Amino acid sequence: MNALEAHVNPLTKLTEEARLSLANLADAASGLAVPSLRLGVTGLARSGKTVFLTALVHNLVHGGRLPVFSAAAGRRMTGAKLQPQPDDAVPRFEYEAHVRAMVDKRIWPESTRQVAELRLTIDYESASYFYRKLGPGRLHLDLIDYPGEWLLDLPLLSKDYATFCADALQRARAQGRSEVAAPFLKALAAADPDARENEAAAQDLAAGFKSYLAACRADAHALSMLPPGRFLMPGDLDGSPALTFAPLDIPADAAPARSGTLRAMMERRYEAYKTHVVRPFFRDHFARLDRQIVLVDVLHAINAGPHAIADLEVALSEVLAAFRPGKRSWLSSILTRRIDRILFAATKADHLHRTDHDRLEAILKRLVTRAEERARFKGAEVDVIAMAAVRATREATVKHRGEELPAILGTPLPGERLNGETYDGEAEIAMFPGDLPQDPESLFRHVESASEDARAEFEAAQRDLQFLRFRPPVLDTTAEGLTLSLPHIRLDRALEFLIGDRLA
């Protein structure tokens, strides 16, 4: 039993599991002719979910260079094409628009703001002599894209309102957040939980809480633990009572609220948020996944400082606690679907020279150590990689003061700044981004230490790192004028781990 399932009402849990089993039975029945694999793609803000999905489809459809992806490398994959998606009530992932943005306009597509889906059908020849004799194989790959912030809502299902309040305010008052949270905490101090319920007071507190969460997510802080997730991307629920609540200053073991009070009002809306927002997402999307990739912008957290790194570690632990990991079997895939493979990917590896990629991977592995151990204990396979779904830079060697340095070449986005210079989005530059620490533990010692010396050491190392955002690359064309697929770093390794065994 995971953290999400622990404290849920037994009758509610039984009902939910029955509905999940029916949904899984329907999926299994539709997959009798052609099997399907539901792959969840998520990550916290700016981690590159949309770019990853677009690049994955583009490389499979256009025959990209995928030397580690055995089905493609061995020429057993004979084709891949988009199909109508199976879920009519789920928005389609706008693949074509995202390709146009990156290839034609050389701009990055807009980030994920809702659940979206895309079905890709892969035709292949089995690597097994026996299965090859039975004829060609086919797999429906259903790609489910959803914001990582929504994933951080799932643990709320096991928390009552008082526990949510205690957790949220403990974070708000912690070092690294208290200054950002000061306006909200000031308004909260003036609020009386036992006062009569008041719509204006509820709206003011909710607005202050949302402003605090938005400030935490800004580049200067880059914090990750920001539930409730829909507060930052409300969609058509914007302004609804289910999104108009905030934590109140009450103890975690507080007595039940009196009817008609501000606290009772907030508690009612918190429960409505769980019922009408979180639980449907879990039931209709998350609990039906077979495999999962979690994209992580480690470099952004390092840039923001030790509080961002510590917050990211907690967020990744919460993320994996919400998963339902386990070994895959025919019966379990029908009745109690489990995620049997989870891949954590440190994105934007193209912002570093390849000599630093192993270090980036080691830092992510350290970030997810505790979460990874829990998933393996449940029987799931877990892997960690450093990758760039779309490679925006090239590598070079430059001379600086007589010393040769490994550099990257790319076109910074308009408005990016380095050493006092602002770039216009047209000029290509060469830069040395600096080196990540060779020992990832040294980074975490700085994060966990409260001493001024450790903090000064971390900040000195941080100053040596320079990360810019680059425009998507200009795609090469063949002699016949055909545009090549989007370049990448280790997208093929990700594909091999996530779906390689299903094409064997």
Protein backbone atom coordinates (compact mmCIF):
# COMPACT_ATOMS: atom_id res chain seq x y z
CA MET A 1 0.00 0.00 0.00
CA ASN A 2 1.49 3.39 -0.96
CA ALA A 3 1.14 6.76 0.72
CA LEU A 4 -1.74 7.70 -1.53
CA GLU A 5 -3.76 4.60 -0.70
CA ALA A 6 -3.06 4.66 3.06
CA HIS A 7 -5.87 6.56 4.95
CA VAL A 8 -8.44 6.59 2.13
CA ASN A 9 -11.97 5.62 3.22
CA PRO A 10 -12.24 1.80 2.71
CA LEU A 11 -15.59 2.06 0.90
CA THR A 12 -14.27 4.82 -1.37
CA LYS A 13 -11.11 2.82 -2.07
CA LEU A 14 -13.15 -0.29 -2.90
CA THR A 15 -15.37 1.68 -5.28
CA GLU A 16 -12.38 3.32 -6.96
CA GLU A 17 -10.58 -0.01 -7.41
CA ALA A 18 -13.73 -1.53 -8.94
CA ARG A 19 -13.96 1.32 -11.44
CA LEU A 20 -10.27 1.00 -12.23
CA SER A 21 -10.63 -2.73 -12.84
CA LEU A 22 -13.52 -2.07 -15.24
CA ALA A 23 -11.44 0.53 -17.10
CA ASN A 24 -8.50 -1.88 -17.28
CA LEU A 25 -10.76 -4.65 -18.56
CA ALA A 26 -11.97 -2.31 -21.30
CA ASP A 27 -8.37 -1.44 -22.20
CA ALA A 28 -7.45 -5.14 -22.26
CA ALA A 29 -10.43 -6.01 -24.47
CA SER A 30 -9.53 -3.27 -26.96
CA GLY A 31 -5.95 -4.55 -27.02
CA LEU A 32 -6.76 -8.16 -27.95
CA ALA A 33 -6.07 -7.52 -31.65
CA VAL A 34 -3.21 -5.06 -31.15
CA PRO A 35 -1.60 -4.70 -27.69
CA SER A 36 -1.16 -1.23 -26.27
CA LEU A 37 1.27 0.37 -23.85
CA ARG A 38 0.26 3.51 -21.93
CA LEU A 39 3.32 5.69 -21.27
CA GLY A 40 2.96 8.61 -18.88
CA VAL A 41 5.16 11.65 -19.53
CA THR A 42 5.49 14.17 -16.73
CA GLY A 43 7.88 16.56 -15.04
CA LEU A 44 7.77 19.74 -13.03
CA ALA A 45 7.62 23.18 -14.64
CA ARG A 46 10.06 23.85 -17.52
CA SER A 47 11.42 20.31 -17.54
CA GLY A 48 10.68 19.80 -21.26
CA LYS A 49 7.65 17.47 -21.38
CA THR A 50 6.23 18.90 -24.61
CA VAL A 51 9.64 18.90 -26.29
CA PHE A 52 10.29 15.29 -25.23
CA LEU A 53 6.98 14.01 -26.61
CA THR A 54 7.38 15.91 -29.87
CA ALA A 55 10.94 14.66 -30.37
CA LEU A 56 10.00 11.07 -29.52
CA VAL A 57 7.24 10.98 -32.13
CA HIS A 58 9.27 12.89 -34.73
CA ASN A 59 12.23 10.50 -34.49
CA LEU A 60 10.07 7.37 -34.63
CA VAL A 61 7.96 8.59 -37.55
CA HIS A 62 10.87 10.07 -39.54
CA GLY A 63 13.42 7.33 -38.86
CA GLY A 64 15.79 9.32 -36.66
CA ARG A 65 19.22 8.13 -35.56
CA LEU A 66 18.49 5.83 -32.62
CA PRO A 67 21.51 3.50 -32.31
CA VAL A 68 20.73 2.29 -28.75
CA PHE A 69 17.06 1.62 -29.54
CA SER A 70 17.43 -2.01 -30.61
CA ALA A 71 14.27 -2.26 -32.73
CA ALA A 72 15.39 0.71 -34.86
CA ALA A 73 19.11 -0.12 -34.86
CA GLY A 74 18.42 -3.68 -35.99
CA ARG A 75 15.97 -2.41 -38.62
CA ARG A 76 13.22 -4.48 -37.06
CA MET A 77 10.97 -1.44 -36.67
CA THR A 78 9.33 -1.21 -40.07
CA GLY A 79 7.22 1.88 -39.50
CA ALA A 80 5.50 4.20 -37.06
CA LYS A 81 2.46 6.38 -37.73
CA LEU A 82 -0.01 8.47 -35.79
CA GLN A 83 -3.49 7.11 -35.21
CA PRO A 84 -6.75 8.51 -33.80
CA GLN A 85 -6.48 8.38 -30.02
CA PRO A 86 -8.69 5.93 -28.12
CA ASP A 87 -10.05 8.37 -25.48
CA ASP A 88 -12.54 10.71 -27.15
CA ALA A 89 -12.91 12.92 -24.06
CA VAL A 90 -9.15 13.70 -23.74
CA PRO A 91 -7.55 16.57 -25.73
CA ARG A 92 -5.14 15.48 -28.44
CA PHE A 93 -1.47 16.36 -28.00
CA GLU A 94 -0.80 19.04 -30.66
CA TYR A 95 2.17 17.30 -32.20
CA GLU A 96 2.03 18.97 -35.62
CA ALA A 97 1.85 22.49 -34.15
CA HIS A 98 4.79 21.77 -31.85
CA VAL A 99 6.91 20.47 -34.74
CA ARG A 100 6.15 23.61 -36.76
CA ALA A 101 7.16 25.78 -33.81
CA MET A 102 10.53 24.05 -33.40
CA VAL A 103 11.41 23.33 -37.04
CA ASP A 104 9.95 26.30 -38.93
CA LYS A 105 10.01 29.09 -36.34
CA ARG A 106 12.83 27.74 -34.14
CA ILE A 107 10.90 28.52 -30.96
CA TRP A 108 10.10 26.17 -28.10
CA PRO A 109 6.45 25.08 -27.85
CA GLU A 110 4.23 26.19 -24.99
CA SER A 111 4.42 24.12 -21.83
CA THR A 112 1.96 21.45 -20.72
CA ARG A 113 -1.14 22.88 -19.04
CA GLN A 114 -3.58 19.97 -19.21
CA VAL A 115 -3.79 16.24 -19.84
CA ALA A 116 -3.26 15.41 -23.51
CA GLU A 117 -2.93 12.13 -25.38
CA LEU A 118 -1.51 10.79 -28.62
CA ARG A 119 -1.51 7.29 -30.13
CA LEU A 120 1.46 6.10 -32.17
CA THR A 121 1.28 2.68 -33.82
CA ILE A 122 4.61 0.91 -34.31
CA ASP A 123 5.05 -1.96 -36.79
CA TYR A 124 7.99 -4.26 -36.14
CA GLU A 125 9.53 -7.68 -36.72
CA SER A 126 10.16 -9.72 -33.59
CA ALA A 127 13.75 -10.53 -32.60
CA SER A 128 12.52 -14.05 -31.76
CA TYR A 129 12.62 -16.61 -34.57
CA PHE A 130 9.44 -18.25 -33.27
CA TYR A 131 7.41 -15.02 -33.14
CA ARG A 132 8.74 -13.87 -36.53
CA LYS A 133 7.16 -17.00 -38.02
CA LEU A 134 3.80 -15.85 -36.64
CA GLY A 135 3.97 -12.65 -38.68
CA PRO A 136 4.84 -8.99 -38.13
CA GLY A 137 4.12 -7.38 -34.79
CA ARG A 138 2.27 -4.20 -33.96
CA LEU A 139 2.11 -2.07 -30.81
CA HIS A 140 -0.12 0.88 -29.97
CA LEU A 141 1.94 3.35 -27.93
CA ASP A 142 -0.44 5.66 -26.08
CA LEU A 143 1.43 8.74 -24.87
CA ILE A 144 -0.19 10.52 -21.90
CA ASP A 145 1.12 14.03 -21.23
CA TYR A 146 0.22 15.73 -17.95
CA PRO A 147 1.65 18.49 -15.72
CA GLY A 148 3.93 17.30 -12.95
CA GLU A 149 2.27 19.76 -10.59
CA TRP A 150 -0.88 17.62 -10.77
CA LEU A 151 1.15 14.61 -9.69
CA LEU A 152 2.06 16.43 -6.47
CA ASP A 153 -1.67 16.66 -5.71
CA LEU A 154 -2.10 12.90 -5.41
CA PRO A 155 -0.69 12.68 -1.85
CA LEU A 156 -3.50 15.09 -0.81
CA LEU A 157 -5.95 12.19 -1.17
CA SER A 158 -4.52 10.70 2.03
CA LYS A 159 -4.48 14.00 3.96
CA ASP A 160 -7.34 15.74 5.75
CA TYR A 161 -7.58 19.53 5.74
CA ALA A 162 -5.78 20.00 9.08
CA THR A 163 -2.80 17.92 7.89
CA PHE A 164 -2.70 19.84 4.61
CA CYS A 165 -2.64 23.13 6.56
CA ALA A 166 0.16 22.00 8.87
CA ASP A 167 2.31 20.76 5.94
CA ALA A 168 1.71 23.85 3.78
CA LEU A 169 2.49 26.33 6.56
CA GLN A 170 5.57 24.42 7.70
CA ARG A 171 6.94 24.81 4.16
CA ALA A 172 5.89 28.47 3.95
CA ARG A 173 7.74 29.32 7.18
CA ALA A 174 10.88 27.37 6.30
CA GLN A 175 14.18 29.00 5.40
CA GLY A 176 14.21 29.82 1.71
CA ARG A 177 10.44 30.39 1.57
CA SER A 178 9.50 32.60 4.51
CA GLU A 179 10.49 35.81 2.72
CA VAL A 180 8.49 34.89 -0.37
CA ALA A 181 5.53 33.82 1.77
CA ALA A 182 5.60 36.94 4.00
CA PRO A 183 2.58 38.75 2.42
CA PHE A 184 0.42 35.63 2.63
CA LEU A 185 1.56 34.82 6.18
CA LYS A 186 0.74 38.40 7.23
CA ALA A 187 -2.81 38.09 5.84
CA LEU A 188 -3.14 34.66 7.45
CA ALA A 189 -2.18 36.01 10.86
CA ALA A 190 -5.17 38.38 10.70
CA ALA A 191 -7.62 35.61 9.79
CA ASP A 192 -9.69 33.91 12.51
CA PRO A 193 -10.49 30.29 11.56
CA ASP A 194 -13.49 30.35 13.91
CA ALA A 195 -14.98 33.53 12.45
CA ARG A 196 -18.18 33.30 10.41
CA GLU A 197 -17.65 32.09 6.86
CA ASN A 198 -17.06 34.97 4.48
CA GLU A 199 -16.64 34.72 0.70
CA ALA A 200 -14.52 37.88 0.43
CA ALA A 201 -12.15 36.65 3.14
CA ALA A 202 -11.86 33.26 1.43
CA GLN A 203 -11.08 34.87 -1.94
CA ASP A 204 -8.44 37.19 -0.45
CA LEU A 205 -6.67 34.34 1.35
CA ALA A 206 -6.82 32.09 -1.72
CA ALA A 207 -5.42 34.88 -3.93
CA GLY A 208 -2.56 35.48 -1.48
CA PHE A 209 -1.79 31.77 -1.32
CA LYS A 210 -1.74 31.49 -5.13
CA SER A 211 0.57 34.52 -5.41
CA TYR A 212 2.95 32.90 -2.93
CA LEU A 213 2.99 29.63 -4.90
CA ALA A 214 3.60 31.50 -8.18
CA ALA A 215 6.51 33.43 -6.62
CA CYS A 216 8.04 30.15 -5.41
CA ARG A 217 7.96 28.75 -8.95
CA ALA A 218 9.62 31.83 -10.51
CA ASP A 219 13.16 31.44 -11.87
CA ALA A 220 14.75 33.23 -8.92
CA HIS A 221 13.58 30.50 -6.51
CA ALA A 222 12.72 27.51 -8.75
CA LEU A 223 10.98 25.64 -5.93
CA SER A 224 9.10 22.44 -6.76
CA MET A 225 6.81 21.51 -3.83
CA LEU A 226 3.81 23.65 -4.78
CA PRO A 227 0.55 21.78 -4.17
CA PRO A 228 -2.32 22.25 -4.91
CA GLY A 229 -1.17 21.99 -8.52
CA ARG A 230 -4.29 23.41 -10.18
CA PHE A 231 -3.82 26.71 -8.35
CA LEU A 232 -1.03 27.57 -10.81
CA MET A 233 -2.83 26.22 -13.90
CA PRO A 234 -6.57 26.32 -13.13
CA GLY A 235 -7.93 26.05 -16.69
CA ASP A 236 -11.73 26.11 -16.81
CA LEU A 237 -11.89 25.75 -13.01
CA ASP A 238 -10.51 29.25 -12.48
CA GLY A 239 -12.63 31.09 -9.92
CA SER A 240 -14.56 28.02 -8.82
CA PRO A 241 -15.10 27.40 -5.07
CA ALA A 242 -13.03 24.19 -5.38
CA LEU A 243 -10.01 26.41 -6.17
CA THR A 244 -10.86 29.15 -3.67
CA PHE A 245 -9.36 27.94 -0.43
CA ALA A 246 -6.10 28.31 1.50
CA PRO A 247 -4.42 26.74 4.52
CA LEU A 248 -5.40 28.21 7.90
CA ASP A 249 -3.21 28.30 10.97
CA ILE A 250 -4.64 25.30 12.83
CA PRO A 251 -2.83 22.35 14.44
CA ALA A 252 -2.70 19.03 12.61
CA ASP A 253 -4.72 17.38 15.41
CA ALA A 254 -7.32 20.16 15.66
CA ALA A 255 -10.87 19.30 16.75
CA PRO A 256 -13.57 19.21 14.02
CA ALA A 257 -14.58 22.64 12.70
CA ARG A 258 -17.83 24.24 13.83
CA SER A 259 -20.44 24.58 11.10
CA GLY A 260 -20.68 28.02 9.48
CA THR A 261 -17.09 29.06 10.26
CA LEU A 262 -14.35 30.17 7.88
CA ARG A 263 -12.47 26.98 8.69
CA ALA A 264 -15.49 24.79 7.86
CA MET A 265 -15.84 26.66 4.57
CA MET A 266 -12.17 26.14 3.66
CA GLU A 267 -12.29 22.49 4.70
CA ARG A 268 -15.40 21.87 2.57
CA ARG A 269 -13.70 23.40 -0.49
CA TYR A 270 -10.50 21.44 0.11
CA GLU A 271 -12.50 18.20 0.13
CA ALA A 272 -14.30 19.34 -3.04
CA TYR A 273 -10.90 19.89 -4.68
CA LYS A 274 -9.90 16.32 -3.85
CA THR A 275 -13.25 14.91 -5.01
CA HIS A 276 -13.75 16.83 -8.25
CA VAL A 277 -10.16 17.56 -9.34
CA VAL A 278 -7.61 15.15 -7.86
CA ARG A 279 -9.55 11.88 -7.71
CA PRO A 280 -10.81 11.99 -11.35
CA PHE A 281 -7.25 12.63 -12.56
CA PHE A 282 -6.01 9.64 -10.57
CA ARG A 283 -8.83 7.38 -11.72
CA ASP A 284 -9.13 8.38 -15.38
CA HIS A 285 -5.47 8.90 -16.27
CA PHE A 286 -2.79 8.20 -13.72
CA ALA A 287 -3.96 4.81 -12.45
CA ARG A 288 -4.17 3.45 -16.03
CA LEU A 289 -0.48 3.96 -16.86
CA ASP A 290 1.88 1.06 -17.63
CA ARG A 291 5.15 2.98 -17.67
CA GLN A 292 6.35 6.42 -16.71
CA ILE A 293 9.09 8.91 -17.51
CA VAL A 294 9.71 11.80 -15.10
CA LEU A 295 11.66 14.70 -16.60
CA VAL A 296 13.73 16.80 -14.19
CA ASP A 297 15.41 20.17 -14.80
CA VAL A 298 18.34 19.64 -12.43
CA LEU A 299 20.36 22.52 -13.88
CA HIS A 300 17.59 25.02 -13.14
CA ALA A 301 17.54 23.93 -9.48
CA ILE A 302 21.34 24.18 -9.21
CA ASN A 303 21.16 27.67 -10.69
CA ALA A 304 18.58 28.71 -8.07
CA GLY A 305 20.59 27.47 -5.09
CA PRO A 306 20.55 24.95 -2.23
CA HIS A 307 16.92 25.54 -1.19
CA ALA A 308 15.74 24.70 -4.71
CA ILE A 309 17.78 21.48 -4.73
CA ALA A 310 16.45 20.39 -1.32
CA ASP A 311 12.89 21.21 -2.43
CA LEU A 312 13.35 19.24 -5.66
CA GLU A 313 14.53 16.19 -3.70
CA VAL A 314 11.38 16.28 -1.55
CA ALA A 315 9.17 16.76 -4.62
CA LEU A 316 10.68 13.77 -6.43
CA SER A 317 10.17 11.62 -3.33
CA GLU A 318 6.51 12.72 -3.19
CA VAL A 319 6.13 11.99 -6.90
CA LEU A 320 7.28 8.41 -6.60
CA ALA A 321 5.24 7.87 -3.44
CA ALA A 322 2.16 8.56 -5.57
CA PHE A 323 3.04 5.89 -8.16
CA ARG A 324 1.66 2.35 -8.10
CA PRO A 325 4.86 0.42 -8.95
CA GLY A 326 5.02 -3.34 -9.35
CA LYS A 327 5.98 -6.22 -11.60
CA ARG A 328 4.01 -6.67 -14.80
CA SER A 329 1.90 -9.76 -15.26
CA TRP A 330 -1.03 -10.62 -17.50
CA LEU A 331 -3.51 -10.70 -14.60
CA SER A 332 -2.21 -7.54 -12.90
CA SER A 333 -2.39 -5.59 -16.16
CA ILE A 334 -6.12 -6.35 -16.28
CA LEU A 335 -7.20 -6.03 -12.66
CA THR A 336 -4.74 -3.82 -10.78
CA ARG A 337 -2.56 -2.00 -13.27
CA ARG A 338 0.93 -1.22 -12.01
CA ILE A 339 3.79 0.87 -13.39
CA ASP A 340 6.57 -1.64 -14.01
CA ARG A 341 9.22 0.74 -15.42
CA ILE A 342 10.04 4.28 -14.29
CA LEU A 343 12.68 6.44 -15.96
CA PHE A 344 14.02 9.61 -14.35
CA ALA A 345 15.67 11.86 -16.95
CA ALA A 346 17.79 14.96 -16.26
CA THR A 347 16.89 17.16 -19.21
CA LYS A 348 18.85 19.84 -21.09
CA ALA A 349 22.07 17.85 -21.13
CA ASP A 350 22.93 19.85 -24.28
CA HIS A 351 23.55 22.85 -21.99
CA LEU A 352 26.71 21.04 -20.84
CA HIS A 353 29.69 19.53 -22.61
CA ARG A 354 29.49 15.72 -22.84
CA THR A 355 32.30 15.42 -20.29
CA ASP A 356 29.79 16.61 -17.67
CA HIS A 357 26.88 14.37 -18.63
CA ASP A 358 27.90 11.59 -16.23
CA ARG A 359 28.02 14.14 -13.42
CA LEU A 360 24.54 15.42 -14.25
CA GLU A 361 23.24 11.86 -14.21
CA ALA A 362 24.96 11.19 -10.88
CA ILE A 363 23.34 14.26 -9.29
CA LEU A 364 19.87 13.14 -10.42
CA LYS A 365 20.55 9.62 -9.16
CA ARG A 366 21.41 11.09 -5.78
CA LEU A 367 18.20 13.18 -5.84
CA VAL A 368 15.98 10.13 -6.39
CA THR A 369 17.87 7.59 -4.26
CA ARG A 370 15.18 7.18 -1.60
CA ALA A 371 12.35 7.18 -4.12
CA GLU A 372 14.17 4.67 -6.33
CA GLU A 373 14.66 2.22 -3.47
CA ARG A 374 10.91 2.14 -2.74
CA ALA A 375 10.03 1.47 -6.38
CA ARG A 376 12.57 -1.35 -6.71
CA PHE A 377 11.27 -2.91 -3.49
CA LYS A 378 7.80 -3.04 -5.09
CA GLY A 379 9.24 -4.82 -8.13
CA ALA A 380 9.46 -1.98 -10.65
CA GLU A 381 12.54 -1.34 -12.78
CA VAL A 382 14.03 2.15 -12.40
CA ASP A 383 16.69 3.91 -14.46
CA VAL A 384 18.27 7.37 -14.44
CA ILE A 385 19.77 9.16 -17.47
CA ALA A 386 20.98 12.58 -18.60
CA MET A 387 19.41 13.51 -21.94
CA ALA A 388 18.28 16.25 -24.30
CA ALA A 389 15.19 15.30 -26.29
CA VAL A 390 16.12 18.05 -28.77
CA ARG A 391 19.78 18.99 -28.96
CA ALA A 392 20.05 22.77 -29.36
CA THR A 393 23.86 23.01 -29.23
CA ARG A 394 26.99 21.51 -30.76
CA GLU A 395 30.34 20.86 -29.09
CA ALA A 396 33.65 22.55 -29.76
CA THR A 397 36.97 23.38 -28.14
CA VAL A 398 37.93 27.01 -27.52
CA LYS A 399 41.15 28.64 -26.31
CA HIS A 400 40.98 30.91 -23.29
CA ARG A 401 44.19 32.47 -21.94
CA GLY A 402 46.23 29.78 -23.64
CA GLU A 403 44.12 26.96 -22.22
CA GLU A 404 41.84 24.74 -24.32
CA LEU A 405 38.35 24.45 -22.85
CA PRO A 406 35.45 22.21 -23.88
CA ALA A 407 32.68 24.51 -25.15
CA ILE A 408 29.18 24.38 -26.59
CA LEU A 409 27.96 26.29 -29.67
CA GLY A 410 24.39 27.51 -29.97
CA THR A 411 22.06 30.45 -30.57
CA PRO A 412 20.80 31.93 -27.29
CA LEU A 413 17.13 32.86 -27.09
CA PRO A 414 16.36 36.57 -27.52
CA GLY A 415 16.92 38.42 -24.25
CA GLU A 416 19.33 35.91 -22.71
CA ARG A 417 22.22 37.62 -20.91
CA LEU A 418 25.80 36.59 -20.17
CA ASN A 419 28.64 38.71 -18.79
CA GLY A 420 26.66 41.90 -19.37
CA GLU A 421 25.78 41.09 -23.01
CA THR A 422 22.17 40.61 -24.16
CA TYR A 423 21.61 38.34 -27.16
CA ASP A 424 19.23 39.00 -30.04
CA GLY A 425 18.33 35.40 -30.91
CA GLU A 426 20.27 35.46 -34.20
CA ALA A 427 23.98 35.22 -33.35
CA GLU A 428 25.57 31.86 -32.56
CA ILE A 429 28.03 31.89 -29.68
CA ALA A 430 30.62 29.58 -28.13
CA MET A 431 30.63 29.33 -24.34
CA PHE A 432 32.18 27.29 -21.58
CA PRO A 433 29.28 26.44 -19.23
CA GLY A 434 31.54 25.37 -16.35
CA ASP A 435 31.88 22.02 -14.63
CA LEU A 436 29.44 20.28 -12.34
CA PRO A 437 30.97 18.88 -9.12
CA GLN A 438 32.73 15.57 -9.69
CA ASP A 439 31.30 14.17 -6.44
CA PRO A 440 27.50 14.73 -6.21
CA GLU A 441 27.67 14.21 -2.45
CA SER A 442 29.67 17.42 -2.14
CA LEU A 443 26.72 19.30 -3.60
CA PHE A 444 24.31 17.76 -1.09
CA ARG A 445 26.62 18.39 1.82
CA HIS A 446 26.35 22.06 0.96
CA VAL A 447 22.57 21.77 0.68
CA GLU A 448 22.17 20.03 4.03
CA SER A 449 24.66 22.17 5.94
CA ALA A 450 23.55 25.34 7.70
CA SER A 451 27.09 26.70 8.10
CA GLU A 452 28.16 29.91 6.39
CA ASP A 453 31.34 28.25 5.09
CA ALA A 454 29.38 25.51 3.31
CA ARG A 455 26.99 28.06 1.82
CA ALA A 456 29.88 30.22 0.61
CA GLU A 457 31.51 27.16 -0.99
CA PHE A 458 28.25 26.29 -2.77
CA GLU A 459 27.80 29.83 -4.06
CA ALA A 460 31.40 29.93 -5.32
CA ALA A 461 30.85 26.69 -7.26
CA GLN A 462 27.53 28.05 -8.54
CA ARG A 463 29.19 31.20 -9.92
CA ASP A 464 31.42 29.04 -12.14
CA LEU A 465 28.36 27.56 -13.86
CA GLN A 466 26.69 29.47 -16.69
CA PHE A 467 23.50 28.15 -18.26
CA LEU A 468 21.75 29.91 -21.13
CA ARG A 469 18.58 28.96 -22.94
CA PHE A 470 19.16 28.27 -26.64
CA ARG A 471 16.90 28.31 -29.69
CA PRO A 472 16.00 24.98 -31.32
CA PRO A 473 18.56 23.93 -33.95
CA VAL A 474 18.42 24.43 -37.70
CA LEU A 475 17.60 20.99 -39.10
CA ASP A 476 19.92 19.55 -41.73
CA THR A 477 18.55 18.29 -45.04
CA THR A 478 19.64 15.40 -47.23
CA ALA A 479 20.93 15.75 -50.78
CA GLU A 480 17.37 14.99 -51.92
CA GLY A 481 16.02 17.89 -49.85
CA LEU A 482 14.44 15.78 -47.09
CA THR A 483 14.47 17.33 -43.62
CA LEU A 484 16.18 15.11 -41.06
CA SER A 485 14.68 14.25 -37.68
CA LEU A 486 15.25 16.36 -34.58
CA PRO A 487 18.74 15.76 -33.11
CA HIS A 488 18.91 14.50 -29.53
CA ILE A 489 21.12 13.20 -26.75
CA ARG A 490 20.20 9.71 -25.45
CA LEU A 491 16.57 9.76 -26.55
CA ASP A 492 17.33 6.32 -28.00
CA ARG A 493 18.45 5.05 -24.59
CA ALA A 494 15.21 6.32 -23.07
CA LEU A 495 13.17 4.55 -25.76
CA GLU A 496 15.03 1.28 -25.26
CA PHE A 497 14.30 1.29 -21.52
CA LEU A 498 10.67 2.38 -21.85
CA ILE A 499 9.44 0.26 -24.79
CA GLY A 500 12.34 -1.82 -26.11
CA ASP A 501 11.21 -5.06 -24.44
CA ARG A 502 7.72 -4.73 -25.96
CA LEU A 503 9.23 -4.76 -29.47
CA ALA A 504 11.54 -7.73 -28.86
